[in-house]
mmCIF file of N, CA and C in Angstrom:
data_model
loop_
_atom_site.group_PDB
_atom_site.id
_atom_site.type_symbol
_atom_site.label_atom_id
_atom_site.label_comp_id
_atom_site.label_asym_id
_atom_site.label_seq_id
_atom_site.Cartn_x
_atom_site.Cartn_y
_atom_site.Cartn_z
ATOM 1 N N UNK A 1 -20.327 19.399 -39.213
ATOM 2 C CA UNK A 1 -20.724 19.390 -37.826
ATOM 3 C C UNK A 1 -21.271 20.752 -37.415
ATOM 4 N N UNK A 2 -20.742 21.682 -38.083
ATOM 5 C CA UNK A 2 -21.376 23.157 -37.553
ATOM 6 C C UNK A 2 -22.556 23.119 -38.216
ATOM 7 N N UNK A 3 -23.048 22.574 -39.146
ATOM 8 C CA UNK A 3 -24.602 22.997 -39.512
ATOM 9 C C UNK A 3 -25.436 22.253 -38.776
ATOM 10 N N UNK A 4 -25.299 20.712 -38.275
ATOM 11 C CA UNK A 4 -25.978 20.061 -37.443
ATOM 12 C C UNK A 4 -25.879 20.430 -36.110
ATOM 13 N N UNK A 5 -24.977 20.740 -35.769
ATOM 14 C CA UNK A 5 -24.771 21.387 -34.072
ATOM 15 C C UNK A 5 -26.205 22.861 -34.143
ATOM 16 N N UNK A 6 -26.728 23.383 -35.514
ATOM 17 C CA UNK A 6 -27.850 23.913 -35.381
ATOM 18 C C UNK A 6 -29.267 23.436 -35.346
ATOM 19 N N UNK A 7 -29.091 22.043 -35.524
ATOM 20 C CA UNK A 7 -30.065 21.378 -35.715
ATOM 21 C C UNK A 7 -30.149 21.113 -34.260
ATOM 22 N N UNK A 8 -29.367 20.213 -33.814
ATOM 23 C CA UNK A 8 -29.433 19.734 -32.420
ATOM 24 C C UNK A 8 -28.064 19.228 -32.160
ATOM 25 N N UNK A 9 -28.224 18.412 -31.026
ATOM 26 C CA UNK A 9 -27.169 17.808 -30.293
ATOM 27 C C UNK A 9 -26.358 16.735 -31.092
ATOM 28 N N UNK A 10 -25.181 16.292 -31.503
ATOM 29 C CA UNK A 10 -24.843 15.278 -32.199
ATOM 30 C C UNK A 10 -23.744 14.440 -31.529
ATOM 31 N N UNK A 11 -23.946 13.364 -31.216
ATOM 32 C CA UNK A 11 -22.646 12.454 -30.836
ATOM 33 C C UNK A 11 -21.829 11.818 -31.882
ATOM 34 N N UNK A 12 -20.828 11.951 -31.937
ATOM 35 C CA UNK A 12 -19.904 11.756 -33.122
ATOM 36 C C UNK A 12 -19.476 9.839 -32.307
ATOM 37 N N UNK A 13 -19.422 9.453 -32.985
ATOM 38 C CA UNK A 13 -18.780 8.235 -32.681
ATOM 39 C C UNK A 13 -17.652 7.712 -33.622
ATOM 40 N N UNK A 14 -15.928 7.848 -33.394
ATOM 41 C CA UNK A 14 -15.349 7.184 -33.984
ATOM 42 C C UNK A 14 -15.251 5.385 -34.040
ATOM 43 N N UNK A 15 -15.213 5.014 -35.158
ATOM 44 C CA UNK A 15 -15.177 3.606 -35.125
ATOM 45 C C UNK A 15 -13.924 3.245 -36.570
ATOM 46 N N UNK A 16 -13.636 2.159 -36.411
ATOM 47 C CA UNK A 16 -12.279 1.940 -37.421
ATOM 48 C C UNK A 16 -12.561 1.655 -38.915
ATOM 49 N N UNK A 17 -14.002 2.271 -39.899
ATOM 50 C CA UNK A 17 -14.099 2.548 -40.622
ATOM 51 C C UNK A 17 -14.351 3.826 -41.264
ATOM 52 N N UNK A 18 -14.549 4.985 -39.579
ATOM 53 C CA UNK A 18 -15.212 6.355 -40.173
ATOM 54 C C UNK A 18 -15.476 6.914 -39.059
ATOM 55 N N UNK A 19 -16.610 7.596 -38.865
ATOM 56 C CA UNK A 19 -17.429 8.069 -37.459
ATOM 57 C C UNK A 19 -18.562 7.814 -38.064
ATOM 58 N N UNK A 20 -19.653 7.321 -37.109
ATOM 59 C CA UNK A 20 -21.130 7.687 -36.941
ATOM 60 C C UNK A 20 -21.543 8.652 -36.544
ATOM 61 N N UNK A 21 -22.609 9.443 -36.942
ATOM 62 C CA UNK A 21 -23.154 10.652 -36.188
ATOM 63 C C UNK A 21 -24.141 10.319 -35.696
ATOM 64 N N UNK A 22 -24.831 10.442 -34.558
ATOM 65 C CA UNK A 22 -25.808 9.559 -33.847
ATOM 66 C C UNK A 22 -26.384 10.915 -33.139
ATOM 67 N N UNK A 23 -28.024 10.484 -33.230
ATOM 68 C CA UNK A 23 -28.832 11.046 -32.213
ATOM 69 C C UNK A 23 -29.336 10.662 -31.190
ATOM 70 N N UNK A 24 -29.996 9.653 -31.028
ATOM 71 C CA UNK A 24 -30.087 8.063 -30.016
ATOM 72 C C UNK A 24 -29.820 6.917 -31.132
ATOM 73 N N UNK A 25 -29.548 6.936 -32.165
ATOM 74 C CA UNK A 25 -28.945 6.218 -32.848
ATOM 75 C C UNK A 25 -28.580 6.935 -34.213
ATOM 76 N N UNK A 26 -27.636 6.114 -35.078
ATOM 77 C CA UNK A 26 -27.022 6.577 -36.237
ATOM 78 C C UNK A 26 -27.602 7.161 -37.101
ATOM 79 N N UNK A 27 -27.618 8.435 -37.667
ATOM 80 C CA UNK A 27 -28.415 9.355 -38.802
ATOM 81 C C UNK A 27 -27.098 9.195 -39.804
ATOM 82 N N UNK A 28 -26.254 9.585 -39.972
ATOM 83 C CA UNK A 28 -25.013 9.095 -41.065
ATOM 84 C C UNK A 28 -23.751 8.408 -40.579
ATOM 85 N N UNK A 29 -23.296 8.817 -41.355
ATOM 86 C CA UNK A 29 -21.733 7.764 -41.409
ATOM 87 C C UNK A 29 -20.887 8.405 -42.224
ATOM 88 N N UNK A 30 -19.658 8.714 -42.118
ATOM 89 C CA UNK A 30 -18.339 9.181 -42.903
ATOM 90 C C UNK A 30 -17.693 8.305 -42.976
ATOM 91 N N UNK A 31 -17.607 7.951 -43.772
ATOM 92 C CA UNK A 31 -16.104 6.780 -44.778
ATOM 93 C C UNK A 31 -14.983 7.294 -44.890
ATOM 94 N N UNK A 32 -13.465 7.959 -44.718
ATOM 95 C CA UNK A 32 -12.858 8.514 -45.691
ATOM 96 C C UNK A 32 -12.373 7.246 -46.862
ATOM 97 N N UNK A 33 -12.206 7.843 -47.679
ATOM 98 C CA UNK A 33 -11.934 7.168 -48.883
ATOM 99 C C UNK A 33 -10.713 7.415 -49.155
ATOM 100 N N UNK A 34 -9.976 7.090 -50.131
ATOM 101 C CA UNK A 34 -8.802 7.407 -51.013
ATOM 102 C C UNK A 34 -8.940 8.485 -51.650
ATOM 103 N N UNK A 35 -9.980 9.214 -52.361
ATOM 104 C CA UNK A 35 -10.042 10.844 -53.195
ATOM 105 C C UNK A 35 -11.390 11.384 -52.396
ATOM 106 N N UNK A 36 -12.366 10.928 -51.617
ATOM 107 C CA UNK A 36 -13.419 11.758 -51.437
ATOM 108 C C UNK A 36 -13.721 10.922 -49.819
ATOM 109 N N UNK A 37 -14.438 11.463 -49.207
ATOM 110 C CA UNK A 37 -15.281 10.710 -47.582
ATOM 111 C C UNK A 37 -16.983 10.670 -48.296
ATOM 112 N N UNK A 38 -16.540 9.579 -48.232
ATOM 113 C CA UNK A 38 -18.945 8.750 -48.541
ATOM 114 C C UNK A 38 -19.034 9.477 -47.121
ATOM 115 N N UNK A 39 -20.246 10.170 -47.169
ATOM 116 C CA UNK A 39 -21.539 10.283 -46.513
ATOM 117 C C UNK A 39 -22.299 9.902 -46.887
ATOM 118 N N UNK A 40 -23.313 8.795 -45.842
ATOM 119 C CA UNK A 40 -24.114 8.100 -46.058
ATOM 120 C C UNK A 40 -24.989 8.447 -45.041
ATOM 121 N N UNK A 41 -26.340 8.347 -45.429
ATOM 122 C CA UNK A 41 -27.112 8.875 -44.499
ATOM 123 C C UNK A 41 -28.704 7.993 -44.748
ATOM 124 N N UNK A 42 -29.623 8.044 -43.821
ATOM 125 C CA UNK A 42 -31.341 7.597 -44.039
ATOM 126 C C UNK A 42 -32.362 8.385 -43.936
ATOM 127 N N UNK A 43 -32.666 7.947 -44.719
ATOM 128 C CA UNK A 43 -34.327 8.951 -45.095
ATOM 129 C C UNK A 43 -35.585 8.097 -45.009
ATOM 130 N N UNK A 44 -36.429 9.099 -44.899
ATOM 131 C CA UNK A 44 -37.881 7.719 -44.526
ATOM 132 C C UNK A 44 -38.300 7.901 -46.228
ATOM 133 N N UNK A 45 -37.549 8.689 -47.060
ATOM 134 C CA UNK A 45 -37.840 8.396 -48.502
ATOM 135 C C UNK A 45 -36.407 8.349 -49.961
ATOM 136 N N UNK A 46 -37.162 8.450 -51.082
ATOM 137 C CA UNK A 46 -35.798 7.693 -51.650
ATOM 138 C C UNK A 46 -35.625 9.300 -52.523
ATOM 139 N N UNK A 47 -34.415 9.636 -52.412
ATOM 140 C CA UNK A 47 -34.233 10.846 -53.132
ATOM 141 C C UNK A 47 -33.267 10.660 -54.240
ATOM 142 N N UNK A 48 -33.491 11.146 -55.625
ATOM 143 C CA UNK A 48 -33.459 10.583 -56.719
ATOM 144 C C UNK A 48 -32.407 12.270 -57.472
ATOM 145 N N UNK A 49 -31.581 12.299 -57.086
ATOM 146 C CA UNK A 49 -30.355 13.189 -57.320
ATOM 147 C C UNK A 49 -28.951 12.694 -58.141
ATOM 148 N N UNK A 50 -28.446 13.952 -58.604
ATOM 149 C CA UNK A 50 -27.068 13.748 -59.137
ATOM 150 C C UNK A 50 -25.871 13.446 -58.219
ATOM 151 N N UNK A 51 -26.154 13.741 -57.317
ATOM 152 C CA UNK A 51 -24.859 13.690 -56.216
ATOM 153 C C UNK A 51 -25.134 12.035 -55.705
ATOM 154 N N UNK A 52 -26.465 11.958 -55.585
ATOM 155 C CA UNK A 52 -26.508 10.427 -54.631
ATOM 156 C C UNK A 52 -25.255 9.255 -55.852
ATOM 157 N N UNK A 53 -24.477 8.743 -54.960
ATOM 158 C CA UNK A 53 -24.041 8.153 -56.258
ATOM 159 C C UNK A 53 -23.649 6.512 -55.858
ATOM 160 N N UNK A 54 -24.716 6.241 -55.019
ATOM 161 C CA UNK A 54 -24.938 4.624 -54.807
ATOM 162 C C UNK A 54 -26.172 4.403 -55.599
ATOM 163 N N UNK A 55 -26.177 3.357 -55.238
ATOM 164 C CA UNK A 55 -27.856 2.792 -55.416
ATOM 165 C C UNK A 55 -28.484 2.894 -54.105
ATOM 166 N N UNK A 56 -29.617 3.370 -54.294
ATOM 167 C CA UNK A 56 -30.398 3.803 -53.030
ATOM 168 C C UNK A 56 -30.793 2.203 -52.890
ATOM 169 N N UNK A 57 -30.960 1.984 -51.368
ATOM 170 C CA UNK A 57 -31.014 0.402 -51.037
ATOM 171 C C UNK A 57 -32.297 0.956 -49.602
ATOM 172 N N UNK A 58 -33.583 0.137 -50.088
ATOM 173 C CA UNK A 58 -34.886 0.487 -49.099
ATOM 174 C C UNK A 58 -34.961 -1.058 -47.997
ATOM 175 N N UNK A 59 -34.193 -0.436 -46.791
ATOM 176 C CA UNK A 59 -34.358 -1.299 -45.718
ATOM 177 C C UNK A 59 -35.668 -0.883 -44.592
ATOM 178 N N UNK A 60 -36.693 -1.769 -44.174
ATOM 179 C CA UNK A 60 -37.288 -1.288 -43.153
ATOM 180 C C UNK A 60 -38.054 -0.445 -43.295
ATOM 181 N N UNK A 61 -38.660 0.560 -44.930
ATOM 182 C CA UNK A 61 -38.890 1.817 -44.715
ATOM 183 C C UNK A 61 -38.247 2.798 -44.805
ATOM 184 N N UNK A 62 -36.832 2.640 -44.579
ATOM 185 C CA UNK A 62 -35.626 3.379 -44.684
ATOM 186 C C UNK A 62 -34.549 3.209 -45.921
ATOM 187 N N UNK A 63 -35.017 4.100 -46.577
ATOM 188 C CA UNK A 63 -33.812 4.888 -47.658
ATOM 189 C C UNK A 63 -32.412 5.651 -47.461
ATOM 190 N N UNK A 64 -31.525 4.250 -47.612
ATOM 191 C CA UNK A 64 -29.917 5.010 -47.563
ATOM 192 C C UNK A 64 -29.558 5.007 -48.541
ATOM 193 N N UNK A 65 -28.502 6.549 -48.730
ATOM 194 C CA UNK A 65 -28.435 7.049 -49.855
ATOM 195 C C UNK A 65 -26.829 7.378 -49.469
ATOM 196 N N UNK A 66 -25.912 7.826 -50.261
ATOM 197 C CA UNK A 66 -24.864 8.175 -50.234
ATOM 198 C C UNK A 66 -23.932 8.946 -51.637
ATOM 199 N N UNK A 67 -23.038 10.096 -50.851
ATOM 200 C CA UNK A 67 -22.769 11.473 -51.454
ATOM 201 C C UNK A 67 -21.644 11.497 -50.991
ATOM 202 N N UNK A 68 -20.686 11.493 -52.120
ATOM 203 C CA UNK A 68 -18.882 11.287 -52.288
ATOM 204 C C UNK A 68 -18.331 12.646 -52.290
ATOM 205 N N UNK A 69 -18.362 13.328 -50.897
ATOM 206 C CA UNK A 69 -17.350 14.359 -50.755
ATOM 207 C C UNK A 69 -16.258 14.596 -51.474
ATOM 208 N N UNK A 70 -15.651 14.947 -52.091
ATOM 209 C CA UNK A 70 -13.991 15.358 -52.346
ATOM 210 C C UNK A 70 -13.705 17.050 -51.861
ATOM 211 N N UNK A 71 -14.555 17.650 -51.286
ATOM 212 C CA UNK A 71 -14.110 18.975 -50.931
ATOM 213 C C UNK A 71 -15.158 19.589 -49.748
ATOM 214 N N UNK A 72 -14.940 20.630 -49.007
ATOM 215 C CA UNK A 72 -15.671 21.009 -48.246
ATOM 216 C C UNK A 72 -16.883 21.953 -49.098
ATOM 217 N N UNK A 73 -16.816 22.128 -50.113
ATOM 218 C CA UNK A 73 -17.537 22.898 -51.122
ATOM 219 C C UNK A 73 -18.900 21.863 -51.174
ATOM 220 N N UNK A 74 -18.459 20.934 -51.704
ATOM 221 C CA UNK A 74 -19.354 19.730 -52.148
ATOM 222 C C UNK A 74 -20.733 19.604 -50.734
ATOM 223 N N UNK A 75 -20.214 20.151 -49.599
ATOM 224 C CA UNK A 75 -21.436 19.961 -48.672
ATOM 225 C C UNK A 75 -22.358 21.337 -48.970
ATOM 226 N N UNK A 76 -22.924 21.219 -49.778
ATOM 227 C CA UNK A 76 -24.419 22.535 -50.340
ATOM 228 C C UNK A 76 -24.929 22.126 -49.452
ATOM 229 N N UNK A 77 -26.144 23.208 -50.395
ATOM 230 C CA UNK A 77 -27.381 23.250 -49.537
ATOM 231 C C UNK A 77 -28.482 22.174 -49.330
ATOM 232 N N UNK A 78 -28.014 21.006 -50.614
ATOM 233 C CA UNK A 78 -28.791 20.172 -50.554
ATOM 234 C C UNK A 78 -28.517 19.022 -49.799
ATOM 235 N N UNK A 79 -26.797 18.891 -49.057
ATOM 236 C CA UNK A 79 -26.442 17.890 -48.755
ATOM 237 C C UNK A 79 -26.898 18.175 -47.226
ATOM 238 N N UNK A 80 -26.907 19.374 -46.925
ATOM 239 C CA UNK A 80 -27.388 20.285 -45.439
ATOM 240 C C UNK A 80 -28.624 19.536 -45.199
ATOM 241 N N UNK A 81 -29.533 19.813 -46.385
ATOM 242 C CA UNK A 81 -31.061 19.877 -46.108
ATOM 243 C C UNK A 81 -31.229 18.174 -45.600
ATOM 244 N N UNK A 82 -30.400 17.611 -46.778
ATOM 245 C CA UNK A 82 -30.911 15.520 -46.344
ATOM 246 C C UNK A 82 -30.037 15.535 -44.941
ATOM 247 N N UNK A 83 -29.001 16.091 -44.441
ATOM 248 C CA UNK A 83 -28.260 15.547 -43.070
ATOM 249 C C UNK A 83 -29.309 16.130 -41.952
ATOM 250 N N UNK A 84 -30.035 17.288 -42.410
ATOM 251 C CA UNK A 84 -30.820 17.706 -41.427
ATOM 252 C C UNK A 84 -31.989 17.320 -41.480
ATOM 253 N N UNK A 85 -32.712 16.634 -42.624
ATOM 254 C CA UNK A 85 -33.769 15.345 -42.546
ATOM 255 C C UNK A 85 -33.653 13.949 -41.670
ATOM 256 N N UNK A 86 -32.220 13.491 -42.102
ATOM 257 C CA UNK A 86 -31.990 12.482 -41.554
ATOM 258 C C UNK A 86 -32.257 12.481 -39.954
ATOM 259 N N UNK A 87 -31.078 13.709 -39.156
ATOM 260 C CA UNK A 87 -31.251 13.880 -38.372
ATOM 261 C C UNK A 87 -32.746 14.162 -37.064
ATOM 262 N N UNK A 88 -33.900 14.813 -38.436
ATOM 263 C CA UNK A 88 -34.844 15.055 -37.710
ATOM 264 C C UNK A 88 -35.618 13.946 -37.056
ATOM 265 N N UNK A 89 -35.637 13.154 -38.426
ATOM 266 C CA UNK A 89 -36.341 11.696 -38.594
ATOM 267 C C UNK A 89 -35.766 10.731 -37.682
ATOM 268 N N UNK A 90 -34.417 11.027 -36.967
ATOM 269 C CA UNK A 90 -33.870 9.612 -36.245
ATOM 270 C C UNK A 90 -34.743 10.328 -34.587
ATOM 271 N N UNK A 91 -34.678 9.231 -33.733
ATOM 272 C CA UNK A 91 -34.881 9.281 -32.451
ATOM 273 C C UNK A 91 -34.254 9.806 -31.716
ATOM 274 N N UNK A 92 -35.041 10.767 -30.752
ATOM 275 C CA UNK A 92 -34.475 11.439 -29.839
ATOM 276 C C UNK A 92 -33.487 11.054 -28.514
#
């Protein structure tokens, strides 16, 4: 949340599987899990990484992808760069 709070404004929405992070609508999603929290997030493209560790699934134009936290370490620079894509790309 502190790297997106540099991006812009974020509404966190708890719901009884996780939170949404929403800009006028949802840019990711936190799961917690049993050993790690899925972040899942959309891209207007398909990014083809070691960390993504779903199958990228192309709805609409939109590429969701998802990245199995187990530590606060695990959020690099690359997981920064797609939350702050996502974010740019959703509606104001």
């Amino acid at each position: 949340m502190r790297h997106l709070r540099t991006v812009g404004p974020v509404h966190v929405e708890p719901v009884s599987v996780g939170a949404f992070l929403k800009r006028a609508r949802t840019f990711a999603e936190l799961r917690p899990m049993r050993r790690w929290v899925a972040l899942s997030f959309s891209l207007t493209r398909r990014v083809e990484h070691a960390r993504i560790t779903r199958r990228v699934v192309n709805y609409r134009g939109r590429y969701f992808h998802v990245v199995n936290l187990r530590s606060p370490q695990e959020l690099d620079d690359d997981v920064r760069a797609w939350l702050t894509e996502a974010y740019l790309n959703s509606p104001e």
